[in-house]
């Protein structure tokens, strides 16, 4: 089975906690993940491990709908997710490291 992986590094001059909090706000996901047009909470839990989202995106020209669940949440180091439903199994996330210059 084919597996597509993508990694990118971005340097942001701000404290890790501030960056984490920006990415942790589901309303910003479509701004930071290319191809995502919808990332809306399912239920009242919108943050932390176990929060679930209805997601719509276009990947390689194919429109996809799925339900994703946050499975990693370590402030300010990591946010991660896995798919619960959808055509393509997905997992992903963000890691944040503070660098001192």
mmCIF file of C-alpha atoms in Angstrom:
data_model
loop_
_atom_site.group_PDB
_atom_site.id
_atom_site.type_symbol
_atom_site.label_atom_id
_atom_site.label_comp_id
_atom_site.label_asym_id
_atom_site.label_seq_id
_atom_site.Cartn_x
_atom_site.Cartn_y
_atom_site.Cartn_z
ATOM 1 C CA UNK A 1 0.000 0.000 0.000
ATOM 2 C CA UNK A 2 1.314 3.469 -0.896
ATOM 3 C CA UNK A 3 2.009 5.885 1.921
ATOM 4 C CA UNK A 4 2.306 9.636 1.466
ATOM 5 C CA UNK A 5 4.210 11.590 4.082
ATOM 6 C CA UNK A 6 4.893 15.286 4.291
ATOM 7 C CA UNK A 7 7.048 17.275 6.691
ATOM 8 C CA UNK A 8 7.838 20.981 6.857
ATOM 9 C CA UNK A 9 9.689 23.191 9.296
ATOM 10 C CA UNK A 10 8.823 26.806 9.980
ATOM 11 C CA UNK A 11 10.670 29.214 12.269
ATOM 12 C CA UNK A 12 8.371 31.539 14.201
ATOM 13 C CA UNK A 13 9.764 34.118 16.597
ATOM 14 C CA UNK A 14 7.293 33.637 19.471
ATOM 15 C CA UNK A 15 7.111 31.557 22.657
ATOM 16 C CA UNK A 16 6.149 27.897 22.096
ATOM 17 C CA UNK A 17 3.059 28.295 24.323
ATOM 18 C CA UNK A 18 1.732 31.123 22.149
ATOM 19 C CA UNK A 19 2.314 29.167 18.944
ATOM 20 C CA UNK A 20 0.727 26.024 20.422
ATOM 21 C CA UNK A 21 -2.354 27.991 21.499
ATOM 22 C CA UNK A 22 -2.776 29.412 17.974
ATOM 23 C CA UNK A 23 -2.598 25.966 16.352
ATOM 24 C CA UNK A 24 -4.787 24.457 19.092
ATOM 25 C CA UNK A 25 -7.669 26.735 18.095
ATOM 26 C CA UNK A 26 -9.611 24.690 15.529
ATOM 27 C CA UNK A 27 -10.744 27.910 13.810
ATOM 28 C CA UNK A 28 -7.170 28.391 12.482
ATOM 29 C CA UNK A 29 -6.636 24.930 10.983
ATOM 30 C CA UNK A 30 -7.863 25.836 7.506
ATOM 31 C CA UNK A 31 -5.430 28.780 7.535
ATOM 32 C CA UNK A 32 -2.386 26.615 8.253
ATOM 33 C CA UNK A 33 -3.152 23.314 6.468
ATOM 34 C CA UNK A 34 -3.337 23.695 2.706
ATOM 35 C CA UNK A 35 -6.343 22.028 1.119
ATOM 36 C CA UNK A 36 -8.458 21.990 4.308
ATOM 37 C CA UNK A 37 -11.786 23.758 3.809
ATOM 38 C CA UNK A 38 -13.586 22.537 6.943
ATOM 39 C CA UNK A 39 -12.394 21.528 10.423
ATOM 40 C CA UNK A 40 -15.379 21.730 12.770
ATOM 41 C CA UNK A 41 -15.841 20.155 16.193
ATOM 42 C CA UNK A 42 -18.218 17.250 16.679
ATOM 43 C CA UNK A 43 -19.753 17.708 20.103
ATOM 44 C CA UNK A 44 -18.799 20.156 22.831
ATOM 45 C CA UNK A 45 -15.137 19.145 23.274
ATOM 46 C CA UNK A 46 -13.029 21.398 21.028
ATOM 47 C CA UNK A 47 -9.557 20.968 22.589
ATOM 48 C CA UNK A 48 -7.391 18.226 23.994
ATOM 49 C CA UNK A 49 -7.018 14.518 23.376
ATOM 50 C CA UNK A 50 -10.328 12.954 22.411
ATOM 51 C CA UNK A 51 -11.752 16.040 20.661
ATOM 52 C CA UNK A 52 -13.350 15.012 17.353
ATOM 53 C CA UNK A 53 -13.772 16.987 14.130
ATOM 54 C CA UNK A 54 -15.664 16.808 10.863
ATOM 55 C CA UNK A 55 -13.046 17.578 8.207
ATOM 56 C CA UNK A 56 -13.218 18.320 4.487
ATOM 57 C CA UNK A 57 -10.141 18.740 2.316
ATOM 58 C CA UNK A 58 -8.731 18.233 -1.132
ATOM 59 C CA UNK A 59 -5.646 16.002 -1.363
ATOM 60 C CA UNK A 60 -3.971 15.326 -4.719
ATOM 61 C CA UNK A 61 -7.053 16.783 -6.407
ATOM 62 C CA UNK A 62 -9.442 14.408 -4.619
ATOM 63 C CA UNK A 63 -12.113 15.841 -2.276
ATOM 64 C CA UNK A 64 -12.116 13.974 1.042
ATOM 65 C CA UNK A 65 -14.457 13.987 4.028
ATOM 66 C CA UNK A 66 -13.476 12.369 7.291
ATOM 67 C CA UNK A 67 -13.829 12.342 11.037
ATOM 68 C CA UNK A 68 -10.562 13.012 12.854
ATOM 69 C CA UNK A 69 -9.807 12.604 16.565
ATOM 70 C CA UNK A 70 -7.015 14.277 18.488
ATOM 71 C CA UNK A 71 -4.862 11.507 19.939
ATOM 72 C CA UNK A 72 -1.869 13.581 21.120
ATOM 73 C CA UNK A 73 -2.035 16.793 23.124
ATOM 74 C CA UNK A 74 1.015 17.891 25.089
ATOM 75 C CA UNK A 75 1.104 21.647 25.595
ATOM 76 C CA UNK A 76 3.318 23.270 24.335
ATOM 77 C CA UNK A 77 5.051 20.419 22.460
ATOM 78 C CA UNK A 78 2.594 18.472 20.311
ATOM 79 C CA UNK A 79 -0.882 18.176 18.792
ATOM 80 C CA UNK A 80 -1.704 15.060 16.772
ATOM 81 C CA UNK A 81 -4.679 13.347 15.159
ATOM 82 C CA UNK A 82 -5.865 10.121 13.559
ATOM 83 C CA UNK A 83 -8.847 9.394 11.342
ATOM 84 C CA UNK A 84 -11.876 7.530 12.626
ATOM 85 C CA UNK A 85 -13.641 7.476 9.264
ATOM 86 C CA UNK A 86 -13.076 8.497 5.693
ATOM 87 C CA UNK A 87 -11.870 7.119 2.391
ATOM 88 C CA UNK A 88 -8.167 7.432 3.305
ATOM 89 C CA UNK A 89 -6.650 6.614 6.703
ATOM 90 C CA UNK A 90 -4.974 9.761 8.002
ATOM 91 C CA UNK A 91 -2.693 10.687 10.823
ATOM 92 C CA UNK A 92 -0.786 13.867 11.371
ATOM 93 C CA UNK A 93 0.087 16.611 13.724
ATOM 94 C CA UNK A 94 2.278 19.467 14.745
ATOM 95 C CA UNK A 95 5.327 19.501 16.999
ATOM 96 C CA UNK A 96 6.666 22.684 18.506
ATOM 97 C CA UNK A 97 10.203 23.205 19.753
ATOM 98 C CA UNK A 98 11.628 26.350 21.208
ATOM 99 C CA UNK A 99 15.038 27.347 19.898
ATOM 100 C CA UNK A 100 17.401 29.715 21.592
ATOM 101 C CA UNK A 101 19.608 31.908 19.413
#
